[in-house]
mmCIF file of C-alpha atoms in Angstrom:
data_model
loop_
_atom_site.group_PDB
_atom_site.id
_atom_site.type_symbol
_atom_site.label_atom_id
_atom_site.label_comp_id
_atom_site.label_asym_id
_atom_site.label_seq_id
_atom_site.Cartn_x
_atom_site.Cartn_y
_atom_site.Cartn_z
ATOM 1 C CA MET L 1063 234.027 149.177 151.011
ATOM 2 C CA SER L 1064 235.625 151.050 148.240
ATOM 3 C CA ASP L 1065 239.329 152.206 148.165
ATOM 4 C CA ALA L 1066 238.623 155.143 145.689
ATOM 5 C CA LYS L 1067 237.759 158.660 146.597
ATOM 6 C CA ILE L 1068 234.093 159.047 145.571
ATOM 7 C CA ILE L 1069 233.584 162.110 143.260
ATOM 8 C CA ASP L 1070 230.534 164.181 144.945
ATOM 9 C CA GLY L 1071 228.985 165.436 141.493
ATOM 10 C CA LYS L 1072 225.798 166.284 143.657
ATOM 11 C CA ALA L 1073 227.714 168.474 145.982
ATOM 12 C CA PHE L 1074 229.869 169.980 143.128
ATOM 13 C CA ALA L 1075 226.900 170.829 141.145
ATOM 14 C CA ALA L 1076 224.891 172.043 144.197
ATOM 15 C CA LYS L 1077 228.113 174.879 144.811
ATOM 16 C CA LEU L 1078 228.127 175.582 141.156
ATOM 17 C CA ARG L 1079 224.464 176.674 141.097
ATOM 18 C CA GLY L 1080 225.182 179.050 144.141
ATOM 19 C CA ASP L 1081 228.130 180.557 141.971
ATOM 20 C CA ILE L 1082 225.597 180.951 139.390
ATOM 21 C CA ALA L 1083 222.823 182.423 141.291
ATOM 22 C CA ALA L 1084 225.309 184.924 142.708
ATOM 23 C CA GLU L 1085 226.297 185.958 139.357
ATOM 24 C CA VAL L 1086 222.864 186.283 138.123
ATOM 25 C CA ALA L 1087 222.049 188.689 141.025
ATOM 26 C CA LYS L 1088 225.059 190.889 140.318
ATOM 27 C CA ILE L 1089 224.138 191.393 136.625
ATOM 28 C CA LYS L 1090 220.538 191.850 137.612
ATOM 29 C CA ASP L 1091 221.500 194.577 140.125
ATOM 30 C CA ALA L 1092 224.342 196.494 138.233
ATOM 31 C CA HIS L 1093 222.830 195.928 134.633
ATOM 32 C CA GLY L 1094 218.939 195.059 134.726
ATOM 33 C CA ILE L 1095 219.766 192.199 132.889
ATOM 34 C CA THR L 1096 217.851 188.712 133.588
ATOM 35 C CA PRO L 1097 219.301 185.560 131.898
ATOM 36 C CA GLY L 1098 216.603 183.328 130.285
ATOM 37 C CA LEU L 1099 216.171 180.008 129.052
ATOM 38 C CA ALA L 1100 213.363 178.539 126.982
ATOM 39 C CA VAL L 1101 212.948 174.792 126.672
ATOM 40 C CA ILE L 1102 210.585 173.133 124.376
ATOM 41 C CA LEU L 1103 208.940 169.621 124.963
ATOM 42 C CA VAL L 1104 207.285 168.229 122.140
ATOM 43 C CA GLY L 1105 205.072 165.637 123.061
ATOM 44 C CA GLU L 1106 204.676 163.550 126.536
ATOM 45 C CA ASP L 1107 207.680 161.295 126.704
ATOM 46 C CA PRO L 1108 207.877 160.523 130.799
ATOM 47 C CA ALA L 1109 211.280 161.057 130.924
ATOM 48 C CA SER L 1110 211.726 163.859 129.135
ATOM 49 C CA GLN L 1111 208.776 165.865 131.211
ATOM 50 C CA VAL L 1112 210.739 165.033 134.307
ATOM 51 C CA TYR L 1113 213.728 166.686 132.826
ATOM 52 C CA VAL L 1114 212.068 169.699 131.578
ATOM 53 C CA ARG L 1115 210.378 170.211 135.272
ATOM 54 C CA ASN L 1116 213.953 169.887 136.619
ATOM 55 C CA LYS L 1117 215.321 172.347 134.560
ATOM 56 C CA GLY L 1118 212.648 174.582 134.851
ATOM 57 C CA LYS L 1119 212.815 174.603 138.797
ATOM 58 C CA GLN L 1120 216.628 174.880 138.828
ATOM 59 C CA THR L 1121 216.410 177.830 136.473
ATOM 60 C CA LEU L 1122 214.176 179.639 138.609
ATOM 61 C CA GLU L 1123 216.262 178.939 141.465
ATOM 62 C CA CYS L 1124 219.101 180.497 140.367
ATOM 63 C CA GLY L 1125 217.103 183.784 139.811
ATOM 64 C CA MET L 1126 216.886 183.165 136.171
ATOM 65 C CA ASN L 1127 213.709 183.538 134.038
ATOM 66 C CA SER L 1128 212.145 180.061 132.884
ATOM 67 C CA TYR L 1129 210.194 179.832 129.508
ATOM 68 C CA GLU L 1130 208.807 176.636 128.736
ATOM 69 C CA HIS L 1131 206.981 175.720 125.769
ATOM 70 C CA LYS L 1132 204.874 172.567 125.896
ATOM 71 C CA LEU L 1133 203.827 171.433 122.498
ATOM 72 C CA SER L 1134 201.397 168.543 121.693
ATOM 73 C CA ALA L 1135 202.572 165.371 120.027
ATOM 74 C CA ASP L 1136 201.078 166.117 116.651
ATOM 75 C CA THR L 1137 202.826 169.676 116.291
ATOM 76 C CA SER L 1138 204.188 170.316 112.784
ATOM 77 C CA GLN L 1139 207.836 170.543 111.814
ATOM 78 C CA GLU L 1140 206.987 173.856 110.537
ATOM 79 C CA GLU L 1141 205.414 174.840 114.033
ATOM 80 C CA LEU L 1142 208.270 174.002 115.952
ATOM 81 C CA LEU L 1143 210.668 175.928 113.413
ATOM 82 C CA ALA L 1144 208.440 179.063 113.797
ATOM 83 C CA LEU L 1145 208.325 178.674 117.421
ATOM 84 C CA ILE L 1146 212.289 178.753 117.350
ATOM 85 C CA ALA L 1147 212.515 181.811 114.985
ATOM 86 C CA LYS L 1148 210.375 183.503 117.530
ATOM 87 C CA LEU L 1149 212.780 182.631 120.734
ATOM 88 C CA ASN L 1150 216.057 183.387 118.275
ATOM 89 C CA ALA L 1151 214.625 186.595 117.878
ATOM 90 C CA ASP L 1152 213.615 187.590 121.402
ATOM 91 C CA PRO L 1153 216.471 189.700 122.946
ATOM 92 C CA ASN L 1154 214.799 188.331 126.689
ATOM 93 C CA VAL L 1155 216.081 184.574 125.660
ATOM 94 C CA HIS L 1156 219.436 184.084 126.071
ATOM 95 C CA GLY L 1157 219.300 180.205 125.680
ATOM 96 C CA ILE L 1158 217.234 178.019 123.995
ATOM 97 C CA LEU L 1159 216.745 173.951 123.923
ATOM 98 C CA CYS L 1160 214.568 171.205 122.331
ATOM 99 C CA GLN L 1161 214.393 168.603 124.630
ATOM 100 C CA LEU L 1162 215.192 165.395 122.883
ATOM 101 C CA PRO L 1163 213.770 162.743 121.357
ATOM 102 C CA VAL L 1164 211.042 164.580 119.388
ATOM 103 C CA PRO L 1165 208.289 162.916 117.732
ATOM 104 C CA LYS L 1166 209.316 160.649 114.627
ATOM 105 C CA HIS L 1167 207.969 163.076 111.988
ATOM 106 C CA ILE L 1168 210.196 165.559 113.060
ATOM 107 C CA ASP L 1169 213.960 165.790 112.106
ATOM 108 C CA ASP L 1170 215.931 166.573 115.203
ATOM 109 C CA GLN L 1171 218.835 167.472 113.028
ATOM 110 C CA ALA L 1172 216.752 170.288 111.347
ATOM 111 C CA ILE L 1173 215.635 171.688 114.723
ATOM 112 C CA LEU L 1174 219.096 171.496 116.238
ATOM 113 C CA ALA L 1175 220.238 173.789 113.062
ATOM 114 C CA ALA L 1176 217.565 176.206 113.697
ATOM 115 C CA ILE L 1177 218.399 177.316 117.157
ATOM 116 C CA ASP L 1178 221.136 180.347 117.055
ATOM 117 C CA PRO L 1179 224.420 179.156 117.962
ATOM 118 C CA ALA L 1180 224.684 181.898 120.258
ATOM 119 C CA LYS L 1181 221.577 180.779 122.176
ATOM 120 C CA ASP L 1182 222.310 177.129 121.805
ATOM 121 C CA VAL L 1183 223.338 176.191 125.344
ATOM 122 C CA ASP L 1184 223.060 172.588 124.841
ATOM 123 C CA GLY L 1185 226.142 173.072 122.481
ATOM 124 C CA PHE L 1186 224.979 171.057 119.720
ATOM 125 C CA HIS L 1187 224.787 173.071 117.022
ATOM 126 C CA VAL L 1188 227.260 172.384 114.329
ATOM 127 C CA VAL L 1189 228.800 175.939 114.626
ATOM 128 C CA ASN L 1190 229.570 175.068 118.437
ATOM 129 C CA ALA L 1191 231.028 171.632 117.326
ATOM 130 C CA GLY L 1192 233.256 173.272 115.122
ATOM 131 C CA ALA L 1193 234.486 175.881 117.658
ATOM 132 C CA LEU L 1194 234.939 173.033 120.209
ATOM 133 C CA ALA L 1195 237.177 171.156 117.372
ATOM 134 C CA THR L 1196 238.948 174.072 116.550
ATOM 135 C CA GLY L 1197 239.518 176.290 119.406
ATOM 136 C CA GLY L 1198 237.185 179.308 118.668
ATOM 137 C CA GLU L 1199 234.509 180.682 121.118
ATOM 138 C CA GLY L 1200 231.189 178.475 121.373
ATOM 139 C CA PHE L 1201 229.261 176.278 123.674
ATOM 140 C CA ALA L 1202 230.385 172.802 125.008
ATOM 141 C CA PRO L 1203 228.004 170.032 125.507
ATOM 142 C CA CYS L 1204 226.762 170.437 128.805
ATOM 143 C CA THR L 1205 227.268 166.542 129.986
ATOM 144 C CA PRO L 1206 230.985 166.525 128.819
ATOM 145 C CA TYR L 1207 231.433 170.123 130.177
ATOM 146 C CA GLY L 1208 230.650 168.926 133.759
ATOM 147 C CA CYS L 1209 233.298 166.007 133.464
ATOM 148 C CA LEU L 1210 235.739 168.201 132.596
ATOM 149 C CA MET L 1211 234.910 169.992 135.913
ATOM 150 C CA LEU L 1212 234.645 167.442 137.994
ATOM 151 C CA LEU L 1213 238.308 165.907 136.356
ATOM 152 C CA LYS L 1214 240.093 169.411 137.095
ATOM 153 C CA ASP L 1215 238.478 169.355 140.394
ATOM 154 C CA THR L 1216 239.868 165.804 141.179
ATOM 155 C CA LEU L 1217 243.209 166.353 139.409
ATOM 156 C CA GLY L 1218 244.176 169.786 138.967
ATOM 157 C CA ASP L 1219 246.488 170.262 135.649
ATOM 158 C CA LEU L 1220 245.467 167.352 133.097
ATOM 159 C CA SER L 1221 248.324 167.794 131.271
ATOM 160 C CA GLY L 1222 250.084 165.234 129.532
ATOM 161 C CA MET L 1223 248.021 162.628 131.114
ATOM 162 C CA ARG L 1224 246.854 159.777 129.198
ATOM 163 C CA ALA L 1225 242.888 159.832 128.708
ATOM 164 C CA VAL L 1226 240.577 157.033 127.200
ATOM 165 C CA VAL L 1227 236.849 158.031 126.230
ATOM 166 C CA VAL L 1228 234.897 154.972 125.655
ATOM 167 C CA GLY L 1229 231.812 156.059 123.476
ATOM 168 C CA ARG L 1230 232.032 158.143 120.051
ATOM 169 C CA SER L 1231 228.485 160.173 120.378
ATOM 170 C CA ASN L 1232 228.230 163.402 119.403
ATOM 171 C CA ILE L 1233 226.456 164.543 122.723
ATOM 172 C CA VAL L 1234 229.576 163.413 124.700
ATOM 173 C CA GLY L 1235 231.868 160.947 123.576
ATOM 174 C CA LYS L 1236 233.445 163.277 120.509
ATOM 175 C CA PRO L 1237 233.427 166.679 122.675
ATOM 176 C CA MET L 1238 234.506 164.934 125.567
ATOM 177 C CA ALA L 1239 237.804 163.750 123.584
ATOM 178 C CA GLN L 1240 237.959 167.836 122.495
ATOM 179 C CA LEU L 1241 237.814 169.276 125.745
ATOM 180 C CA LEU L 1242 240.466 166.654 127.158
ATOM 181 C CA LEU L 1243 242.369 167.552 124.163
ATOM 182 C CA LYS L 1244 242.236 171.269 125.016
ATOM 183 C CA GLU L 1245 243.578 170.658 128.264
ATOM 184 C CA SER L 1246 246.696 168.775 126.889
ATOM 185 C CA CYS L 1247 245.614 165.209 127.308
ATOM 186 C CA THR L 1248 246.881 162.430 124.999
ATOM 187 C CA VAL L 1249 243.321 161.173 124.277
ATOM 188 C CA THR L 1250 242.128 157.787 123.034
ATOM 189 C CA ILE L 1251 238.636 157.786 121.767
ATOM 190 C CA ALA L 1252 237.603 153.844 122.176
ATOM 191 C CA HIS L 1253 234.133 152.127 121.273
ATOM 192 C CA SER L 1254 232.126 148.725 120.749
ATOM 193 C CA ARG L 1255 234.750 147.967 117.468
ATOM 194 C CA THR L 1256 237.552 148.907 119.474
ATOM 195 C CA ARG L 1257 240.264 145.404 119.370
ATOM 196 C CA ASP L 1258 241.278 144.703 123.023
ATOM 197 C CA LEU L 1259 239.221 147.308 124.498
ATOM 198 C CA PRO L 1260 240.280 146.198 128.317
ATOM 199 C CA GLU L 1261 243.942 147.008 127.236
ATOM 200 C CA GLU L 1262 243.200 150.522 125.727
ATOM 201 C CA VAL L 1263 241.385 151.198 129.130
ATOM 202 C CA ARG L 1264 244.183 149.870 131.133
ATOM 203 C CA ARG L 1265 246.756 151.971 129.706
ATOM 204 C CA ALA L 1266 244.579 155.209 130.922
ATOM 205 C CA ASP L 1267 245.000 157.920 133.662
ATOM 206 C CA ILE L 1268 241.896 158.977 132.858
ATOM 207 C CA VAL L 1269 238.739 156.798 131.857
ATOM 208 C CA VAL L 1270 235.328 158.623 130.923
ATOM 209 C CA ALA L 1271 232.866 156.030 130.237
ATOM 210 C CA ALA L 1272 229.929 157.175 128.190
ATOM 211 C CA VAL L 1273 228.894 153.711 126.077
ATOM 212 C CA GLY L 1274 225.354 152.973 127.261
ATOM 213 C CA ARG L 1275 225.932 149.514 128.392
ATOM 214 C CA PRO L 1276 225.322 148.606 132.057
ATOM 215 C CA ASN L 1277 228.278 147.286 134.052
ATOM 216 C CA MET L 1278 230.232 147.032 130.761
ATOM 217 C CA ILE L 1279 233.925 148.235 132.073
ATOM 218 C CA LYS L 1280 235.497 145.822 134.795
ATOM 219 C CA GLY L 1281 237.656 146.665 137.620
ATOM 220 C CA ASP L 1282 240.780 144.947 136.010
ATOM 221 C CA TRP L 1283 240.148 147.263 132.920
ATOM 222 C CA ILE L 1284 241.241 149.799 134.962
ATOM 223 C CA ALA L 1285 244.907 151.116 135.921
ATOM 224 C CA PRO L 1286 245.496 151.166 139.657
ATOM 225 C CA GLY L 1287 244.869 155.056 140.684
ATOM 226 C CA ALA L 1288 243.229 155.906 137.375
ATOM 227 C CA THR L 1289 240.381 158.437 137.784
ATOM 228 C CA VAL L 1290 237.245 157.269 136.318
ATOM 229 C CA ILE L 1291 234.331 159.122 135.105
ATOM 230 C CA ASP L 1292 230.994 157.368 134.535
ATOM 231 C CA VAL L 1293 228.384 158.793 132.274
ATOM 232 C CA GLY L 1294 226.328 155.866 131.955
ATOM 233 C CA ILE L 1295 222.987 156.001 133.304
ATOM 234 C CA ASN L 1296 221.261 152.635 132.892
ATOM 235 C CA ARG L 1297 218.475 150.734 134.721
ATOM 236 C CA VAL L 1298 218.618 147.042 135.374
ATOM 237 C CA GLU L 1299 216.799 144.841 137.466
ATOM 238 C CA GLY L 1300 218.200 144.631 141.255
ATOM 239 C CA ALA L 1301 217.337 142.514 144.064
ATOM 240 C CA GLU L 1302 213.636 141.751 144.286
ATOM 241 C CA GLY L 1303 212.804 142.592 140.727
ATOM 242 C CA LYS L 1304 213.618 146.201 142.013
ATOM 243 C CA MET L 1305 214.617 148.524 139.243
ATOM 244 C CA LYS L 1306 218.126 150.540 140.351
ATOM 245 C CA LEU L 1307 220.308 152.702 138.288
ATOM 246 C CA VAL L 1308 223.778 151.506 137.267
ATOM 247 C CA GLY L 1309 226.133 153.237 135.413
ATOM 248 C CA ASP L 1310 228.621 151.922 132.420
ATOM 249 C CA VAL L 1311 231.603 150.919 134.705
ATOM 250 C CA GLU L 1312 231.049 148.198 137.074
ATOM 251 C CA PHE L 1313 231.278 150.240 140.539
ATOM 252 C CA GLU L 1314 231.943 147.220 142.889
ATOM 253 C CA THR L 1315 235.257 145.844 141.284
ATOM 254 C CA ALA L 1316 236.213 149.557 139.724
ATOM 255 C CA SER L 1317 235.964 151.521 142.810
ATOM 256 C CA LYS L 1318 238.849 149.076 144.432
ATOM 257 C CA VAL L 1319 241.377 149.771 142.246
ATOM 258 C CA ALA L 1320 240.706 153.535 140.946
ATOM 259 C CA GLY L 1321 242.383 156.223 142.842
ATOM 260 C CA ALA L 1322 238.826 158.451 142.168
ATOM 261 C CA ILE L 1323 235.384 157.482 140.720
ATOM 262 C CA THR L 1324 232.008 159.118 140.026
ATOM 263 C CA PRO L 1325 229.223 157.203 141.560
ATOM 264 C CA VAL L 1326 225.915 156.477 139.993
ATOM 265 C CA PRO L 1327 223.421 158.172 140.887
ATOM 266 C CA GLY L 1328 225.090 161.048 142.201
ATOM 267 C CA GLY L 1329 228.032 161.467 140.113
ATOM 268 C CA VAL L 1330 227.622 162.940 136.409
ATOM 269 C CA GLY L 1331 224.310 163.144 136.483
ATOM 270 C CA PRO L 1332 223.626 166.703 138.528
ATOM 271 C CA MET L 1333 226.307 168.475 136.693
ATOM 272 C CA THR L 1334 224.493 168.579 133.431
ATOM 273 C CA ILE L 1335 221.776 171.093 134.370
ATOM 274 C CA ALA L 1336 224.301 172.737 136.389
ATOM 275 C CA CYS L 1337 226.012 173.334 132.808
ATOM 276 C CA LEU L 1338 223.469 174.367 131.338
ATOM 277 C CA LEU L 1339 222.675 177.216 133.508
ATOM 278 C CA ASN L 1340 226.469 178.390 133.225
ATOM 279 C CA ASN L 1341 226.142 178.319 129.550
ATOM 280 C CA THR L 1342 223.010 180.436 130.070
ATOM 281 C CA LEU L 1343 224.643 182.825 132.459
ATOM 282 C CA ILE L 1344 227.595 182.723 129.673
ATOM 283 C CA SER L 1345 225.493 183.615 126.867
ATOM 284 C CA ALA L 1346 223.661 186.263 128.466
ATOM 285 C CA CYS L 1347 227.101 187.946 129.604
ATOM 286 C CA ARG L 1348 228.225 187.415 125.861
ATOM 287 C CA ALA L 1349 224.942 188.616 124.231
ATOM 288 C CA ASN L 1350 225.324 191.829 126.558
ATOM 289 C CA GLY L 1351 229.222 192.552 126.315
ATOM 290 C CA LEU L 1352 229.905 191.797 130.100
ATOM 291 C CA ALA L 1353 233.019 189.738 131.403
ATOM 292 C CA VAL L 1354 232.134 186.286 131.316
ATOM 293 C CA PRO L 1355 232.869 184.469 134.814
ATOM 294 C CA ASN L 1356 234.815 181.560 134.857
ATOM 295 C CA LEU L 1357 232.537 179.194 137.204
ATOM 296 C CA GLY L 1358 233.095 175.558 137.976
ATOM 297 C CA PHE L 1359 237.309 175.720 137.453
ATOM 298 C CA ASP L 1360 238.029 178.126 140.367
ATOM 299 C CA SER L 1361 238.230 175.741 143.119
#
């Protein structure tokens, strides 16, 4: 039995989606505007198909318009760029994302760069990365944005806390560090080359694990009472050869030491699509000069 408070990302995401649906209904009634999210899937990657299906379902459940563009694996880069240009110009589309990975003959960086930063609800465009780093108005990537919501809901004011982010990807690690800096945390970005990684983690009030290695961070790495956000989703072989999902943190040992911890699954995962929908709502409000709701930080 764990001693830590379990941070229920599934419940938080459900509440956030409910709040988004209420705001969507308001702007529909008052202004006749329906936020629209366009999702592009190139090829038939099974995991991507599941993600896209879930995104479409949750988009509709929130009262938004869902535009799905499923392209064959042999679609050329030029054809994909032409579709993005068309969506950039469509006033009914407020968010655009191209599901990664794309087939090898397509340059994913060129695709991300082609999306209008004002519609880049994934927060991957270099303009949005720059806005996040410099305190400008843009979009934060959905997974770290969701992690921040869970942290603030659990801890309240984060000012002055020591935070260690394990992982330095452009999608999670770096933007997570920027978001924590904005909250006046003292932030360390650690990674596989960090000297004495356990000792770095032990110094932290907040640990965000986003390194992609199953059960890498052990309980004796965690400071007593620290808050642990586990972004990892790793498939490993469990009992009787059955596959199971585990995080980057060894939950059994860490949950006996931490003050609060996210489980895998049911922690950070559900927050990603909820934050994607939140960014789409924000985009629709900005595009039409409406007040932007501050959802996810009001509890």
